[in-house]
Coordinates of C-alpha atoms in Angstrom, one line a residue:
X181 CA 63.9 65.9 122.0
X182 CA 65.6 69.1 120.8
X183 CA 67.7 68.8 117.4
X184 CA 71.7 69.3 118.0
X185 CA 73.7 70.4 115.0
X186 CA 76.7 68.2 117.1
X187 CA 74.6 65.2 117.4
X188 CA 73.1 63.5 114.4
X189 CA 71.3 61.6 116.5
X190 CA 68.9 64.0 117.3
X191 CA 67.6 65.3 114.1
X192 CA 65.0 62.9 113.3
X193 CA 62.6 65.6 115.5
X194 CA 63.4 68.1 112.3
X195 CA 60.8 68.8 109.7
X196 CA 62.0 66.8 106.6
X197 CA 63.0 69.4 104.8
X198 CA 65.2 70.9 107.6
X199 CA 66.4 67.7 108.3
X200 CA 68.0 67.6 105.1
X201 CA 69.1 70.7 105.0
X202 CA 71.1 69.6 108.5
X203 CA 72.7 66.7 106.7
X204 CA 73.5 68.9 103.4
X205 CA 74.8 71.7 106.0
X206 CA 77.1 68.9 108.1
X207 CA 78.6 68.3 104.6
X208 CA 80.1 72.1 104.1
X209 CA 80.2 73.4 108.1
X210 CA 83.1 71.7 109.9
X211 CA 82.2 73.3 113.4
X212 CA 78.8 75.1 113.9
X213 CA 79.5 75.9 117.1
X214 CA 81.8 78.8 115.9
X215 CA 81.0 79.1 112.4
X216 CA 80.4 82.8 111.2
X217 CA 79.4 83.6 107.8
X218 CA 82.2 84.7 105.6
X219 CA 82.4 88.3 104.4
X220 CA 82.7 87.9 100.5
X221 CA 81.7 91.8 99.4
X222 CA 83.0 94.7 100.9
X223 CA 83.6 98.7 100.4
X224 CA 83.9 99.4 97.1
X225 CA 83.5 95.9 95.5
X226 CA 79.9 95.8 97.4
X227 CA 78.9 99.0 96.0
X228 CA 80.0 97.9 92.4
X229 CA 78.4 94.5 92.6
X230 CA 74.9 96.2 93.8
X231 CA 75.1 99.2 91.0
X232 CA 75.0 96.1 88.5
X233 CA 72.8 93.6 90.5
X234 CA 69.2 93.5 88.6
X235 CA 67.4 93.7 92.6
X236 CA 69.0 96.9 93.0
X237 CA 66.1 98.1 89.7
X238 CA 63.6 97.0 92.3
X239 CA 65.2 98.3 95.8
X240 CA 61.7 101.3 95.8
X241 CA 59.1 98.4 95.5
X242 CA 60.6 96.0 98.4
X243 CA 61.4 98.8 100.5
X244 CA 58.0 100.0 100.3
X245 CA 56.1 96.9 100.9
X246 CA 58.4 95.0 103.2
X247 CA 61.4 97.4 104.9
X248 CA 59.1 100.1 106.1
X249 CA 56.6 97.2 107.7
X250 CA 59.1 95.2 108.9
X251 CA 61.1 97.8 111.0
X252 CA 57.8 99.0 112.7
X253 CA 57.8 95.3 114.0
X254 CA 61.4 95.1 115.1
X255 CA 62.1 92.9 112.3
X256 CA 64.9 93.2 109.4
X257 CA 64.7 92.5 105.4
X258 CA 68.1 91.4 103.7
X259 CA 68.1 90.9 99.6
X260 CA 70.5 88.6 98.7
X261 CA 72.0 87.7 95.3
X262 CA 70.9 84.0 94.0
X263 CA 74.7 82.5 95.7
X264 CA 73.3 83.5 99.4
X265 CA 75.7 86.5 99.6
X266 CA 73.2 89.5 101.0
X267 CA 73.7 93.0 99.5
X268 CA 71.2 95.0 101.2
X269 CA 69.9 94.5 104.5
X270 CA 67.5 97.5 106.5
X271 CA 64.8 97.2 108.8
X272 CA 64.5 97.9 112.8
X273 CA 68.0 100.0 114.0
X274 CA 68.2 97.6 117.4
X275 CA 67.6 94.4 115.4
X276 CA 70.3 95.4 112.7
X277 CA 72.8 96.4 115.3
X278 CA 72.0 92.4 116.9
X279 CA 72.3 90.7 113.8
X280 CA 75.7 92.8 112.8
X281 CA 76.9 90.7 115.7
X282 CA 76.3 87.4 114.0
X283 CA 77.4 88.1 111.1
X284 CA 74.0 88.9 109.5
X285 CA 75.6 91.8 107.1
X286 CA 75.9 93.4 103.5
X287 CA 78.4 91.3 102.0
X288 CA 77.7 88.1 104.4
X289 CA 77.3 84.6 102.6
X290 CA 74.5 82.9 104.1
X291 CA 73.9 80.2 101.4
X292 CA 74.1 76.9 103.0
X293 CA 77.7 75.8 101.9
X294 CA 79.1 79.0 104.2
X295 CA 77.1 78.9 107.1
X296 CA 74.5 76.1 107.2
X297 CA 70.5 76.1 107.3
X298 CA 69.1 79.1 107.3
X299 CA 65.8 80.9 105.9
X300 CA 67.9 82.4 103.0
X301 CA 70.2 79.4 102.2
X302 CA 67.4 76.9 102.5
X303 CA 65.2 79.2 100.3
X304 CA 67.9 79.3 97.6
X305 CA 68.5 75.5 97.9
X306 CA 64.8 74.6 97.1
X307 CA 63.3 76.9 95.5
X308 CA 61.0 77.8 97.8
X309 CA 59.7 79.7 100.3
X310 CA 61.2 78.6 103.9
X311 CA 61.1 79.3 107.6
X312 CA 63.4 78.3 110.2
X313 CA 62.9 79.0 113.9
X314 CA 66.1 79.9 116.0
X315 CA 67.6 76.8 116.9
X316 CA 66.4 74.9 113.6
X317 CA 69.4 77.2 112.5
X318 CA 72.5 74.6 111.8
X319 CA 74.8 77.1 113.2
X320 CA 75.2 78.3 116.4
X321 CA 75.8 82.2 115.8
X322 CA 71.7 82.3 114.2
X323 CA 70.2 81.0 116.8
X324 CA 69.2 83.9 118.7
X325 CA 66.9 84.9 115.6
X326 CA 64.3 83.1 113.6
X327 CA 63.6 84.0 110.0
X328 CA 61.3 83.5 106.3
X329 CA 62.8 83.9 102.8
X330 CA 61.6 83.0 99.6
X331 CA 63.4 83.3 96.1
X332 CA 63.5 86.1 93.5
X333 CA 62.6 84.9 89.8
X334 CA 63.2 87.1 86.8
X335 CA 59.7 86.6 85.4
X336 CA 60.8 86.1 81.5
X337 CA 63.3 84.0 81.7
X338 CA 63.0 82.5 85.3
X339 CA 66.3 82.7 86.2
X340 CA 67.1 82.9 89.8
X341 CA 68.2 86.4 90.9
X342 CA 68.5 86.2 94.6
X343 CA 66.5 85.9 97.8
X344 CA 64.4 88.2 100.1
X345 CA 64.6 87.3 104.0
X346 CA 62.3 88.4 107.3
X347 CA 64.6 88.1 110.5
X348 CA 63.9 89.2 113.9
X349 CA 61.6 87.5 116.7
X350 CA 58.6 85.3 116.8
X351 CA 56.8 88.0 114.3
X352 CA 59.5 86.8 111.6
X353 CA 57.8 83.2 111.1
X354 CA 54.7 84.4 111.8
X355 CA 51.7 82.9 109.8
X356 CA 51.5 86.1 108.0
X357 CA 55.0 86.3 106.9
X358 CA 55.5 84.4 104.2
X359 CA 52.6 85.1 102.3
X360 CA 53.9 88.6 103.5
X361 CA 57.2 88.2 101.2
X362 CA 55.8 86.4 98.2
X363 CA 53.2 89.2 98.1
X364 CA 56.2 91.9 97.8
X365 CA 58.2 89.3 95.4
X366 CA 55.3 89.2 93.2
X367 CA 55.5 93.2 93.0
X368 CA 59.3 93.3 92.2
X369 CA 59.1 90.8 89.6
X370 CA 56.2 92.3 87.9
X371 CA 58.0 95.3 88.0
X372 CA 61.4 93.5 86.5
X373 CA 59.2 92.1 83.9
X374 CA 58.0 95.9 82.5
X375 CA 61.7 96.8 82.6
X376 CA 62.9 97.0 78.9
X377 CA 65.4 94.3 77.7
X378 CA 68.7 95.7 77.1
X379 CA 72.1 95.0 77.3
X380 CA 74.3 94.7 80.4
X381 CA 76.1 97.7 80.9
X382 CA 79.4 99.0 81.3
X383 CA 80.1 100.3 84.5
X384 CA 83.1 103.2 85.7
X385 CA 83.7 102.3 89.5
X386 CA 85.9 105.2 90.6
X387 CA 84.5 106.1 94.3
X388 CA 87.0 105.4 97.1
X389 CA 89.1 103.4 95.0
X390 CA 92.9 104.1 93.9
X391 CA 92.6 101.4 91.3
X392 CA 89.4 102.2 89.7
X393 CA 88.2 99.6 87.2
X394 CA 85.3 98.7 84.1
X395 CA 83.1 96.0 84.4
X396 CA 80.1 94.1 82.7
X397 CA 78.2 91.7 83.6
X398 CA 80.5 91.0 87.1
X399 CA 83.9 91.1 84.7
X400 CA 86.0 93.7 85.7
X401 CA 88.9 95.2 84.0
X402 CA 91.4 97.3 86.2
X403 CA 92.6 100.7 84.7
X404 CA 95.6 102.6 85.8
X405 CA 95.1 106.2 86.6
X406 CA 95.5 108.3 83.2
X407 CA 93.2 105.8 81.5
X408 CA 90.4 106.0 84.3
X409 CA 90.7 109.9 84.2
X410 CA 90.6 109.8 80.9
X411 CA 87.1 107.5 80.9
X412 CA 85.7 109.7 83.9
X413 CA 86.6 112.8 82.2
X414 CA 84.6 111.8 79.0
X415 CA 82.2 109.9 80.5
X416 CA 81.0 112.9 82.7
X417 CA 81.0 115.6 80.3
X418 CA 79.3 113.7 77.7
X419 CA 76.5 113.3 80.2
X420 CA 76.3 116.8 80.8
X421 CA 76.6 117.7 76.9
X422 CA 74.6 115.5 75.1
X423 CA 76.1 114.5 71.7
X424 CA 79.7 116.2 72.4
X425 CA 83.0 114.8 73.0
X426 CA 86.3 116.7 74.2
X427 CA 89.1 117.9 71.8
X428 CA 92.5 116.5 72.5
X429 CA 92.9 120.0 73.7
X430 CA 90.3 120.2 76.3
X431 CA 91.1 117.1 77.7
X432 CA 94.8 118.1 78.6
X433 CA 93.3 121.2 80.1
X434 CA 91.2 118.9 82.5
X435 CA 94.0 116.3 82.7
X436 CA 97.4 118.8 83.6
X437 CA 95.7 122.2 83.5
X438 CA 96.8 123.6 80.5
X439 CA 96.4 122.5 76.8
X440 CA 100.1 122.0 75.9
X441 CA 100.1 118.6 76.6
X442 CA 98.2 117.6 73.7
X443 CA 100.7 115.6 72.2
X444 CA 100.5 113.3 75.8
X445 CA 97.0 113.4 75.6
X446 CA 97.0 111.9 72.2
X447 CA 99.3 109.0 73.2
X448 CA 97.2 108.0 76.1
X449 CA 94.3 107.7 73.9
X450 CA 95.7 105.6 71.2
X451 CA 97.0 102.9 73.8
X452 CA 93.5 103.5 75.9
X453 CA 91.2 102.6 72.5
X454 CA 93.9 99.7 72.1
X455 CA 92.9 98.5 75.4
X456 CA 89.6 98.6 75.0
X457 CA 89.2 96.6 71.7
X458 CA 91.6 93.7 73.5
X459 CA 89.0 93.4 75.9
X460 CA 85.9 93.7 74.0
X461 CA 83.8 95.6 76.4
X462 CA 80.7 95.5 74.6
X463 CA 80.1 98.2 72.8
X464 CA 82.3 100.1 74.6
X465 CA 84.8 101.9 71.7
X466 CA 87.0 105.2 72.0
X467 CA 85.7 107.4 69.3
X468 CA 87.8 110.5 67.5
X469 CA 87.1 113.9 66.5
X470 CA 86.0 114.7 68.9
X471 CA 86.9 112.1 71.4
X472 CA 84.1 110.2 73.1
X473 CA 82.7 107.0 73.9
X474 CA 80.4 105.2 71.4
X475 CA 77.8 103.9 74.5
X476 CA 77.1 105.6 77.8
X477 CA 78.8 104.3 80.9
X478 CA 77.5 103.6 84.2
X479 CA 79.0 106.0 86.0
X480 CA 79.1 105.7 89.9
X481 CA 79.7 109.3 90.6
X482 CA 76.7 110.1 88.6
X483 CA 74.6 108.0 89.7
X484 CA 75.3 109.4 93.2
X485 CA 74.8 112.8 91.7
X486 CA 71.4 111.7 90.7
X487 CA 70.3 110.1 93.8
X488 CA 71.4 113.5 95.7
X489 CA 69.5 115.1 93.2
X490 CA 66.4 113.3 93.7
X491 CA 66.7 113.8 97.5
X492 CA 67.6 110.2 98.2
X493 CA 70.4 110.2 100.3
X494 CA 70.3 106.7 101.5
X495 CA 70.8 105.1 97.9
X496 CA 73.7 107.9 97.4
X497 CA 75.5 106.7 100.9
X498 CA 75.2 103.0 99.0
X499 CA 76.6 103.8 96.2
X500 CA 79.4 106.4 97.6
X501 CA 82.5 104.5 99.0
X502 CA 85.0 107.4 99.3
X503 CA 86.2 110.1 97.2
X504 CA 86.2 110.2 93.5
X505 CA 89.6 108.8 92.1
X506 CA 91.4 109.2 95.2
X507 CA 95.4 109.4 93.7
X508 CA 94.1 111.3 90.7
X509 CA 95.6 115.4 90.9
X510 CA 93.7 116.2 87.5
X511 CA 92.0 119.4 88.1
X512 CA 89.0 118.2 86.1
X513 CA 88.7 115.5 88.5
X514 CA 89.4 117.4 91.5
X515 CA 86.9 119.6 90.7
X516 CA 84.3 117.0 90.2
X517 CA 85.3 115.6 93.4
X518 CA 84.8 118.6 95.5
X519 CA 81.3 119.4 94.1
X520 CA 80.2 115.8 94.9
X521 CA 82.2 115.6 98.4
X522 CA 80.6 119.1 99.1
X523 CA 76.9 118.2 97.8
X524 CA 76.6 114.9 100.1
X525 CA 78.1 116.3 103.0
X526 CA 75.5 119.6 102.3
X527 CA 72.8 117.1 102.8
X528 CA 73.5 115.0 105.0
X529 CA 74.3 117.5 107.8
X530 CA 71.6 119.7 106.5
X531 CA 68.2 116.7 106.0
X532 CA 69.7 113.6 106.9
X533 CA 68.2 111.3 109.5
X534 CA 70.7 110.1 112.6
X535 CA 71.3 106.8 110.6
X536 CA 72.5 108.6 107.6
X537 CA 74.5 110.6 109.5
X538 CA 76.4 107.8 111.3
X539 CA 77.2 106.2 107.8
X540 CA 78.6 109.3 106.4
X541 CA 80.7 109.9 109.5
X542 CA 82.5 105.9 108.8
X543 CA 83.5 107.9 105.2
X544 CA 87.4 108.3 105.7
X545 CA 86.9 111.7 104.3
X546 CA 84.5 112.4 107.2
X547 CA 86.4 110.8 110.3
X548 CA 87.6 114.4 111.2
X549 CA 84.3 116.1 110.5
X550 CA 83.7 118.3 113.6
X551 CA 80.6 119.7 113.0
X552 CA 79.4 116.7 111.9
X553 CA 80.4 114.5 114.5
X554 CA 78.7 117.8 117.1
X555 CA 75.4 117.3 115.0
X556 CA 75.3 113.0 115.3
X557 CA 76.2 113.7 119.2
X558 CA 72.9 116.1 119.1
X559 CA 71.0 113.7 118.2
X560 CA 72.1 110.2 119.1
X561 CA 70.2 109.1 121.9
X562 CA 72.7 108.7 125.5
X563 CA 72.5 105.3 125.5
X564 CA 73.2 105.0 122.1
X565 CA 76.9 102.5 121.2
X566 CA 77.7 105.1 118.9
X567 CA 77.7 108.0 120.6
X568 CA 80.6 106.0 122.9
X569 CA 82.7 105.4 119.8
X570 CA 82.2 109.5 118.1
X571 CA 83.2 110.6 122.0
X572 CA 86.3 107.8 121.3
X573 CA 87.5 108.9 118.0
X574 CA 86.9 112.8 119.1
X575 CA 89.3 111.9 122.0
X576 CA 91.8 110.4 119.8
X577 CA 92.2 112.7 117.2
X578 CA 92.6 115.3 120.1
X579 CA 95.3 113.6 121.7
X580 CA 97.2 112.7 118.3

């Protein structure tokens, strides 16, 4: 007798475990039939959270051991954070484009309490690894794949960061698969372990956002423009000049174009170090003569920067959301924003595979891209859905 999320009745044929996780799911999921996962992180908030997340410091060891494997056999790997939401998921390009359709996303809560039994949520649940075939799924929408997961410890202080999942066909609850994960687990969390303690740290999130903001440790503090120029502008020069800081004088020459505003400058600056005392940001403090910040910050557009750098253009397209401070006019912004807007687009069009080239092209600043969109159409393949939708949005910029 086959188990029917609708009919209690029937779930006595369920392993125990998944039996329990039906009656735990029936508490939470009012209609599996047409439940879909909620989308709790998106653009630029999903870009911030996985800057900070501690999986992200191990992204090169599971994507090595697991992603690269598990696309040559059709499969997918999503890393979730330890509340079932997933923040990364890669793997076979059909499969992904499949499990986009239920839901199965960056930013997609698949903990129990949003969408019922699943690998993932029952993982996290238990503390344990777990497999669930395609209709042991509570939830209609996961039943056309099956999946493994198992959790993510930090190894000195075993606290639960988050969960890696297997999902695709038959291969995904293979006998191989779990010991498959926990093998790759074992690797990431040995790895987490060498990392050096230190503290959580203050993050600039100024891509593709008008109302950039700080945060530590998932707290964020919105800034209004000046202020976030202000930080970018001293943020980003003191990593290019180790040790220095900007006169009051400089910095109204990168905030209006010319130093007279000095007096301006000045004002902002009291009421920014005022702001960041109220909300004790760590260590965070605005420091005089010259003017510069008493810890680094985690700055987005660097880090993209460095990725680009490095020749890693898919953790650059994670990180970058849009342009740098979108409403800001400061020419020392501007400037900063051009040479990063020109460097990704340089190597995208110039190295990037067909899938990097699709993501850049959903960029706002890229929707209009001709000679990108005449490169993807090169290369896409003529079945390929999104070829259809370039030829769509080429047509409708024409006719606008």
């Amino acid at each position: 007798m086959q188990a029917l999320p609708t009919e209690p009745n029937t779930w006595s044929s369920l392993p125990p475990a998944l039996r329990e996780s039906w009656h735990r799911s029936a508490q939470k999921v009012e209609d599996p039939v047409r439940a879909l996962p909620p989308i709790e992180l998106d653009g630029a908030e999903l870009a911030s959270y996985r800057r900070s997340h501690p999986l992200g410091l191990v992204l090169p060891v599971l994507r090595r051991l697991l992603v690269q494997p598990a696309a040559e056999a059709g499969l997918v790997v999503a890393i979730g954070d330890a509340r079932g939401r997933l923040l990364w998921v890669d793997g076979a390009r059909e499969t992904l484009r499949q499990a986009e359709r239920s839901g199965f996303q960056p930013g997609a809560n698949w903990s129990e309490q949003a969408i019922g039994t699943s690998a993932p949520g029952l993982a996290l649940a238990t503390g344990s690894g777990a497999q669930v075939h395609r209709e042991q799924h509570f939830s209609y929408t996961a039943h056309r794949f099956s999946c493994s997961a198992a959790p993510v410890r930090h190894p000195g202080t075993g606290q639960l960061l988050g969960v890696v999942d297997l999902t695709g066909g038959d291969h995904a609850v293979a006998v191989h698969s779990l010991p498959l994960l926990w093998a790759a687990i074992s690797a990431a969390e040995a790895q987490l372990g060498m990392l050096p303690a230190e503290h959580s740290p203050v993050c600039l999130d100024t891509l593709g956002r008008r109302a950039a903001s700080l945060s530590i440790s998932g707290a964020e503090q919105p800034l209004g423009l000046r202020h976030a120029e202000i930080l970018f502008l001293l943020s980003w020069h003191g990593q290019q000049r180790t040790g220095h800081g900007l006169s009051a004088e400089q910095l109204a020459d990168l905030l209006y174009g010319e130093p007279a505003h000095e007096v301006a400058v000045r004002a902002e600056l009291v009421r920014l170090r005022r702001l960041l005392l109220a909300r004790g940001l760590g260590p965070l403090e605005l420091l005089s003569r010259p003017y510069r910040l008493s810890a680094p910050l985690k700055l987005d557009a660097q880090e993209v920067k460095a990725a680009l750098n490095a020749g890693d253009r898919q953790r650059a397209l994670e990180i970058y959301s849009g342009e740098l401070l979108p409403g800001s006019e400061a020419p020392g912004v501007l400037r900063v924003r051009r040479e990063l807007s020109t460097q990704l687009r340089e190597s995208i069009l110039s190295d990037g595979t067909t899938a990097e080239l699709w993501r850049y092209l959903q960029l706002p600043e890229a929707a209009e891209d001709q000679e990108a969109i005449r490169l993807a159409l090169r290369l896409l393949p003529p079945s390929a859905p999104e070829r259809a939708a370039l030829i769509a949005g080429a047509e409708g910029v024409a006719a606008s």
